Short mmCIF file of C-alpha atoms in Angstrom, two decimals:
data_model
loop_
_atom_site.label_atom_id
_atom_site.label_comp_id
_atom_site.label_asym_id
_atom_site.label_seq_id
_atom_site.Cartn_x
_atom_site.Cartn_y
_atom_site.Cartn_z
CA MET A 1129 88.78 73.05 90.92
CA VAL A 1130 89.69 75.59 88.25
CA CYS A 1131 86.11 76.78 87.85
CA ASN A 1132 86.28 78.44 91.30
CA ASN A 1133 89.21 80.56 90.27
CA THR A 1134 87.82 82.20 87.16
CA LYS A 1135 87.18 85.48 88.97
CA LEU A 1136 90.73 85.66 90.28
CA ILE A 1137 92.84 88.15 88.44
CA PRO A 1138 96.59 88.74 88.75
CA ASN A 1139 97.76 90.93 91.65
CA SER A 1140 94.57 90.36 93.72
CA LEU A 1141 96.57 89.55 96.86
CA PHE A 1142 99.29 91.97 97.93
CA GLY A 1143 102.06 91.31 100.43
CA MET A 1144 104.90 93.53 101.63
CA GLY A 1145 107.63 92.50 104.02
CA ASN A 1146 111.18 91.40 104.70
CA PRO A 1147 112.52 89.04 102.03
CA LEU A 1148 115.13 86.85 103.73
CA LEU A 1149 117.13 83.82 102.75
CA ASP A 1150 116.64 81.18 105.46
CA ILE A 1151 119.74 79.31 106.52
CA SER A 1152 118.29 76.38 108.39
CA ALA A 1153 120.00 73.60 110.37
CA VAL A 1154 119.34 71.13 113.13
CA VAL A 1155 121.58 72.38 115.95
CA ASP A 1156 122.29 71.27 119.52
CA LYS A 1157 121.43 72.76 122.90
CA ASP A 1158 125.00 74.01 123.39
CA PHE A 1159 124.71 76.11 120.24
CA LEU A 1160 121.50 77.73 121.52
CA GLU A 1161 123.07 78.39 124.91
CA LYS A 1162 126.24 79.83 123.40
CA TYR A 1163 124.22 82.53 121.63
CA GLY A 1164 121.63 82.95 124.39
CA LEU A 1165 118.74 81.67 122.28
CA LYS A 1166 115.44 80.27 123.51
CA PRO A 1167 114.46 77.02 121.75
CA ASN A 1168 111.27 78.57 120.31
CA ASP A 1169 111.57 82.25 119.52
CA GLN A 1170 112.04 84.91 116.86
CA ILE A 1171 114.53 87.71 117.40
CA LEU A 1172 116.49 90.30 115.44
CA ALA A 1173 120.23 89.64 115.32
CA GLU A 1174 122.42 91.73 117.62
CA ASP A 1175 126.22 92.10 117.58
CA LYS A 1176 126.62 88.99 119.71
CA HIS A 1177 124.94 86.93 116.98
CA LYS A 1178 127.27 88.03 114.15
CA ALA A 1179 129.44 84.89 114.45
CA LEU A 1180 126.37 82.64 114.62
CA PHE A 1181 125.74 82.96 110.88
CA GLU A 1182 129.26 81.75 110.05
CA GLU A 1183 129.33 79.05 112.72
CA ILE A 1184 126.01 77.48 111.75
CA VAL A 1185 127.26 77.02 108.17
CA LYS A 1186 130.61 75.57 109.29
CA LYS A 1187 129.35 73.32 112.04
CA PHE A 1188 126.01 71.94 110.85
CA LYS A 1189 124.43 70.69 107.67
CA VAL A 1190 122.53 73.74 106.43
CA GLU A 1191 119.79 74.17 103.89
CA TYR A 1192 119.00 77.42 102.11
CA HIS A 1193 115.36 78.35 101.55
CA ALA A 1194 113.71 81.54 100.34
CA GLY A 1195 112.08 82.93 103.45
CA GLY A 1196 110.77 85.96 105.26
CA ALA A 1197 107.37 85.60 106.91
CA THR A 1198 105.24 87.62 104.48
CA GLN A 1199 106.97 86.23 101.42
CA ASN A 1200 106.40 82.67 102.72
CA SER A 1201 102.68 83.30 103.21
CA ILE A 1202 102.28 84.93 99.80
CA LYS A 1203 104.07 82.02 98.15
CA ILE A 1204 101.87 79.45 99.91
CA ALA A 1205 98.74 81.37 98.89
CA GLN A 1206 99.86 81.31 95.26
CA TRP A 1207 100.64 77.57 95.54
CA MET A 1208 97.16 76.88 96.95
CA ILE A 1209 95.55 78.94 94.17
CA GLN A 1210 97.71 77.45 91.35
CA ASP A 1211 95.96 79.24 88.46
CA PRO A 1212 96.15 81.91 87.31
CA HIS A 1213 99.79 82.64 88.05
CA LYS A 1214 100.79 85.90 89.74
CA VAL A 1215 97.56 86.35 91.70
CA CYS A 1216 99.99 87.30 94.45
CA THR A 1217 102.24 90.35 94.47
CA PHE A 1218 105.17 90.86 96.84
CA PHE A 1219 107.22 93.99 97.64
CA GLY A 1220 110.41 94.05 99.71
CA CYS A 1221 114.06 95.09 99.61
CA ILE A 1222 117.08 92.96 98.67
CA GLY A 1223 120.74 93.50 97.82
CA GLU A 1224 122.33 93.14 94.38
CA ASP A 1225 124.03 89.86 95.23
CA LYS A 1226 123.90 86.07 94.97
CA PHE A 1227 121.36 85.65 97.77
CA GLY A 1228 119.17 88.30 96.14
CA GLU A 1229 119.32 86.41 92.84
CA ILE A 1230 118.23 83.22 94.64
CA LEU A 1231 115.22 85.03 96.14
CA LYS A 1232 114.23 86.37 92.70
CA GLN A 1233 114.54 82.92 91.15
CA LYS A 1234 112.52 81.27 93.95
CA ALA A 1235 109.73 83.87 93.70
CA ASP A 1236 109.64 83.28 89.97
CA GLU A 1237 109.44 79.49 90.42
CA ALA A 1238 106.53 80.03 92.84
CA HIS A 1239 104.73 82.20 90.23
CA VAL A 1240 104.64 85.18 92.59
CA ASP A 1241 104.79 88.64 91.03
CA ALA A 1242 107.71 89.94 93.09
CA TYR A 1243 108.90 93.52 92.76
CA TYR A 1244 112.03 93.98 94.82
CA TYR A 1245 113.59 97.30 95.62
CA GLU A 1246 117.25 96.52 94.91
CA GLN A 1247 120.01 98.55 96.53
CA THR A 1248 123.77 98.21 96.99
CA GLU A 1249 124.31 99.59 100.50
CA GLU A 1250 123.33 96.37 102.31
CA PRO A 1251 123.47 92.68 101.36
CA THR A 1252 120.31 90.56 101.08
CA GLY A 1253 118.91 89.70 104.51
CA THR A 1254 119.28 86.27 106.07
CA CYS A 1255 117.54 84.36 108.83
CA ALA A 1256 119.18 81.56 110.78
CA ALA A 1257 116.61 78.90 111.68
CA CYS A 1258 118.14 76.91 114.54
CA ILE A 1259 116.14 73.73 114.88
CA THR A 1260 116.08 71.45 117.94
CA GLY A 1261 113.40 68.75 118.01
CA ASP A 1262 110.17 70.36 116.90
CA ASN A 1263 111.26 73.80 118.11
CA ARG A 1264 112.85 76.48 116.02
CA SER A 1265 114.70 79.59 117.10
CA LEU A 1266 114.87 82.25 114.41
CA VAL A 1267 117.56 84.92 114.30
CA ALA A 1268 116.99 87.46 111.54
CA ASN A 1269 119.72 89.65 110.13
CA LEU A 1270 117.53 92.04 108.14
CA ALA A 1271 120.35 93.89 106.34
CA ALA A 1272 118.84 94.92 102.95
CA ALA A 1273 115.28 94.12 104.09
CA ASN A 1274 115.63 96.99 106.54
CA CYS A 1275 116.32 99.42 103.68
CA TYR A 1276 112.85 99.41 102.12
CA LYS A 1277 111.82 102.99 101.32
CA LYS A 1278 108.32 104.23 100.64
CA ASP A 1279 109.46 107.10 98.43
CA LYS A 1280 111.95 104.96 96.49
CA HIS A 1281 109.59 102.07 95.73
CA LEU A 1282 106.00 102.02 97.04
CA ASP A 1283 105.22 105.55 95.82
CA LEU A 1284 106.42 104.91 92.26
CA LYS A 1285 103.45 105.10 89.91
CA GLU A 1286 103.90 101.65 88.34
CA ASN A 1287 104.31 100.04 91.77
CA TRP A 1288 101.38 101.81 93.41
CA LYS A 1289 99.20 100.65 90.48
CA LEU A 1290 99.84 97.06 91.62
CA VAL A 1291 98.76 97.96 95.15
CA GLU A 1292 95.54 99.43 93.79
CA LYS A 1293 94.81 96.25 91.82
CA ALA A 1294 94.67 94.16 94.99
CA LYS A 1295 91.60 93.43 97.10
CA VAL A 1296 93.33 91.68 100.02
CA TYR A 1297 96.52 92.91 101.71
CA TYR A 1298 98.82 91.04 104.07
CA ILE A 1299 101.77 92.35 106.04
CA ALA A 1300 103.57 90.52 108.84
CA GLY A 1301 104.18 92.54 112.00
CA PHE A 1302 107.91 92.15 111.38
CA PHE A 1303 107.70 94.90 108.75
CA LEU A 1304 106.71 97.39 111.47
CA THR A 1305 110.41 97.57 112.36
CA VAL A 1306 111.24 98.64 108.79
CA SER A 1307 108.71 101.03 107.27
CA LEU A 1308 105.65 102.07 109.27
CA GLU A 1309 104.86 104.76 106.69
CA SER A 1310 104.65 102.17 103.90
CA ILE A 1311 102.31 100.00 105.98
CA LEU A 1312 100.07 102.95 106.82
CA LYS A 1313 99.82 104.03 103.19
CA VAL A 1314 98.65 100.53 102.16
CA ALA A 1315 96.40 100.11 105.22
CA LYS A 1316 94.65 103.43 104.63
CA HIS A 1317 94.13 102.63 100.96
CA ALA A 1318 92.47 99.33 101.94
CA SER A 1319 90.29 100.96 104.56
CA GLU A 1320 89.16 103.83 102.33
CA ASN A 1321 88.22 101.41 99.54
CA ASN A 1322 86.54 98.81 101.79
CA LYS A 1323 89.18 96.21 100.94
CA LEU A 1324 90.66 93.71 103.40
CA PHE A 1325 93.83 94.60 105.29
CA THR A 1326 95.37 91.77 107.30
CA LEU A 1327 98.25 91.84 109.78
CA ASN A 1328 100.19 89.32 111.86
CA LEU A 1329 101.43 89.89 115.42
CA SER A 1330 104.46 87.87 114.20
CA ALA A 1331 106.56 87.70 117.39
CA PRO A 1332 106.39 88.71 121.04
CA PHE A 1333 109.04 91.42 120.55
CA ILE A 1334 106.77 93.29 118.12
CA SER A 1335 104.03 93.73 120.76
CA GLN A 1336 106.67 94.64 123.35
CA PHE A 1337 109.10 96.96 121.59
CA PHE A 1338 107.13 98.19 118.57
CA LYS A 1339 103.87 98.70 120.42
CA ASP A 1340 103.30 102.28 119.24
CA ALA A 1341 103.78 101.39 115.58
CA LEU A 1342 101.57 98.31 115.96
CA MET A 1343 98.77 100.32 117.55
CA GLU A 1344 99.00 103.02 114.88
CA VAL A 1345 98.19 100.34 112.28
CA MET A 1346 95.63 98.40 114.36
CA PRO A 1347 92.60 100.64 113.54
CA TYR A 1348 92.96 99.57 109.88
CA VAL A 1349 93.29 95.83 110.57
CA ASP A 1350 90.39 93.70 109.28
CA VAL A 1351 91.97 90.34 110.06
CA LEU A 1352 94.55 89.93 112.83
CA PHE A 1353 96.66 86.76 112.95
CA GLY A 1354 98.89 85.46 115.73
CA ASN A 1355 99.82 82.41 117.76
CA GLU A 1356 99.19 81.70 121.44
CA THR A 1357 102.54 83.12 122.64
CA GLU A 1358 102.14 86.32 120.65
CA ALA A 1359 98.54 86.67 121.84
CA ALA A 1360 99.64 86.35 125.49
CA THR A 1361 102.35 89.01 125.08
CA PHE A 1362 99.95 91.31 123.21
CA SER A 1363 97.42 90.94 126.05
CA LYS A 1364 100.04 91.75 128.68
CA GLU A 1365 101.33 94.80 126.79
CA GLN A 1366 97.80 96.10 126.17
CA GLY A 1367 96.79 95.63 129.81
CA PHE A 1368 93.96 93.22 128.90
CA GLN A 1369 94.51 91.51 132.27
CA THR A 1370 93.71 88.04 130.96
CA GLU A 1371 95.66 85.01 129.83
CA ASP A 1372 92.56 83.32 128.41
CA ILE A 1373 93.13 83.20 124.65
CA GLU A 1374 89.41 83.52 123.80
CA GLU A 1375 89.13 86.63 125.97
CA ILE A 1376 92.27 88.07 124.38
CA ALA A 1377 90.76 87.49 120.93
CA LYS A 1378 87.52 89.25 121.94
CA LYS A 1379 89.41 92.22 123.36
CA ALA A 1380 91.61 92.48 120.26
CA GLU A 1381 88.50 92.36 118.09
CA ALA A 1382 86.96 95.23 120.10
CA LEU A 1383 89.92 97.61 119.66
CA PRO A 1384 89.06 100.81 117.70
CA LYS A 1385 88.54 100.33 113.97
CA VAL A 1386 88.30 102.89 111.15
CA ASN A 1387 86.25 100.96 108.57
CA LYS A 1388 83.05 100.16 110.45
CA LYS A 1389 81.59 98.23 107.50
CA ARG A 1390 83.69 95.22 108.46
CA PRO A 1391 83.98 93.85 111.98
CA ARG A 1392 87.55 92.83 112.81
CA ILE A 1393 88.27 89.10 112.72
CA VAL A 1394 90.92 87.73 115.07
CA VAL A 1395 92.54 84.38 114.34
CA PHE A 1396 94.93 82.76 116.84
CA THR A 1397 96.67 79.47 116.13
CA GLN A 1398 97.88 77.29 119.01
CA GLY A 1399 100.23 74.73 117.47
CA LYS A 1400 98.63 71.29 117.76
CA ASP A 1401 95.68 72.70 119.72
CA GLY A 1402 92.68 74.18 117.96
CA THR A 1403 92.72 77.51 116.13
CA ILE A 1404 90.38 80.12 117.52
CA MET A 1405 88.54 82.74 115.53
CA THR A 1406 86.20 85.54 116.54
CA LYS A 1407 82.92 85.78 114.72
CA GLY A 1408 80.62 88.55 115.83
CA ASP A 1409 80.31 88.15 119.59
CA LYS A 1410 81.24 84.46 119.42
CA VAL A 1411 84.63 82.79 119.51
CA GLU A 1412 84.86 79.51 117.62
CA THR A 1413 87.52 76.80 117.90
CA PHE A 1414 88.61 74.72 114.92
CA PRO A 1415 90.63 71.54 115.51
CA VAL A 1416 93.83 71.19 113.48
CA LEU A 1417 94.50 68.17 111.28
CA LYS A 1418 96.02 65.31 113.23
CA ILE A 1419 99.62 64.44 112.49
CA ASP A 1420 101.92 61.80 113.89
CA GLN A 1421 104.89 63.28 115.77
CA LYS A 1422 107.27 61.20 113.63
CA ASP A 1423 105.97 62.87 110.46
CA ILE A 1424 106.89 66.36 111.66
CA VAL A 1425 110.10 67.39 109.94
CA ASP A 1426 110.23 71.13 110.60
CA THR A 1427 107.66 73.40 112.24
CA ASN A 1428 109.41 76.51 110.92
CA GLY A 1429 106.95 78.08 108.48
CA ALA A 1430 103.82 76.44 109.94
CA GLY A 1431 102.39 79.80 111.00
CA ASP A 1432 103.27 81.41 107.67
CA ALA A 1433 101.70 78.46 105.85
CA PHE A 1434 98.49 78.76 107.88
CA VAL A 1435 98.18 82.42 106.87
CA GLY A 1436 98.96 81.60 103.23
CA GLY A 1437 96.24 78.95 103.12
CA PHE A 1438 93.77 81.27 104.85
CA LEU A 1439 94.49 84.13 102.43
CA SER A 1440 94.18 81.87 99.36
CA GLU A 1441 90.51 81.32 100.20
CA LEU A 1442 89.87 84.82 101.56
CA VAL A 1443 90.91 86.37 98.25
CA GLN A 1444 88.31 84.12 96.58
CA ASP A 1445 85.58 85.43 98.93
CA LYS A 1446 85.16 82.03 100.62
CA GLU A 1447 83.53 81.55 104.04
CA LEU A 1448 85.86 82.15 106.98
CA GLU A 1449 85.50 78.54 108.13
CA GLN A 1450 86.82 77.46 104.74
CA CYS A 1451 89.73 79.91 105.10
CA VAL A 1452 90.71 78.30 108.43
CA LYS A 1453 90.40 74.84 106.88
CA ALA A 1454 92.73 75.85 104.06
CA GLY A 1455 95.15 77.31 106.60
CA HIS A 1456 95.21 74.05 108.55
CA TYR A 1457 95.73 72.06 105.36
CA ALA A 1458 98.68 74.22 104.24
CA ALA A 1459 100.35 74.09 107.67
CA ASN A 1460 99.91 70.32 107.79
CA VAL A 1461 101.71 69.98 104.44
CA ILE A 1462 104.55 72.35 105.34
CA ILE A 1463 105.53 70.76 108.66
CA ARG A 1464 106.22 67.45 106.90
CA ARG A 1465 108.99 69.14 104.89
CA ALA A 1466 112.19 71.09 105.53
CA GLY A 1467 111.83 74.87 105.25
CA CYS A 1468 108.72 76.57 103.95
CA THR A 1469 108.59 74.30 100.89
CA PHE A 1470 105.72 72.44 99.26
CA PRO A 1471 104.94 69.64 96.80
CA GLU A 1472 104.05 70.49 93.22
CA LYS A 1473 100.30 70.71 93.74
CA PRO A 1474 97.97 71.01 96.73
CA ASP A 1475 95.27 68.43 97.38
CA PHE A 1476 92.72 70.67 99.08
CA HIS A 1477 88.99 70.78 98.47
#
C-alpha cells in the first residue's frame, strides 16, 4: 500500500476547529430528561447544563477521549494514511491545563501535526457524550475552543506557512460559531489557488442560528458534508421546499460558487442507509457496509470517521467513489469501539 502514498507530503491536509475532550458515558432516559436533551442531537452547553458535566462523572462510568469534530476527522485521515506521519495539520485553541495536555499527547500519538493556540483565560473545552442505545446526545462546553483568534494564531507567519502547504482543507461547521474570519481566510486561499475546501453542516443548529456565517462561507465550498437530519434542516432554512434528500443535495450543489473550475460535490450520509453524492447532474447512492446491531458499541464519531476516511483518499487524488468507500470503511471501524478511537492499523484497500 505504501507505494500509493509516495506523493503525500507532510501538512497536505489542513483542519481547523474546536479541540474538545470528550467525556462519554452510557446514561439513562431520566438523565436526558433532567437536562432537556434529545437522544440524538448536538448542542452548545447553556447555564442549565453546567451541573451536567459534574453529574455525569459522579453518576456514570465515564471515558475520556480526545474529541472535537474536525480534530476527530483529521486524526482518522492520518490513521488511514499511516505513512508519512504528519500529513495532517490541525489548528485550534486549548487551555494551559491537564485536559489540554491530554489533547496534545493524543494528537502526538495519532501522528497529527497539531498547533494549538494556548491561552490562560479559559480551560480546555469539553464535550459530554450522553449515550443511550445507539443514540448519542452531545453537549459541548467550548470554553477555550471559543477563544481561537485569527490575529493571534492563524496570521502568524510560521502558522500561515502550514496553511499554504496544504492542498485539501477541512473545517466542521461548528467552527462557524468561533471564528468566521479565520474560516474565510483559509477558504479564500483555497479558492484562489484552486485547492479543495471542504465543510461540514455539522448540526441542525448551525443551519438555523449561524445561517449568515454559513452562507458567507458556502461560495468557497468544494465539498459539502452532512447527515440526513442536517440536510433536512438546511433545506428548510434555505427555503428549498423539499424533504427529498437527493433534491436537497442537488440544490446545495447549485448554490453560488466562486471557483468555477470545480463543481461543488455534496455528500450526505444517512446512518445505516446509503450515502448520497452529487456528481455533475446525477446523484448517486452508495450502500454502507453491513454491520450487526450487536457489534455497534458507540455511534458517536461515525460521521467524523466517514469524513476522515473520505479526506484520506481525496488528499491522494483518488476517485470520489473510492473516497466514499474509505469513508464507509472508517465509520464501520469506529462504531465498533468506544469514542472516536481506532485499532493500530487500517485494513482498507
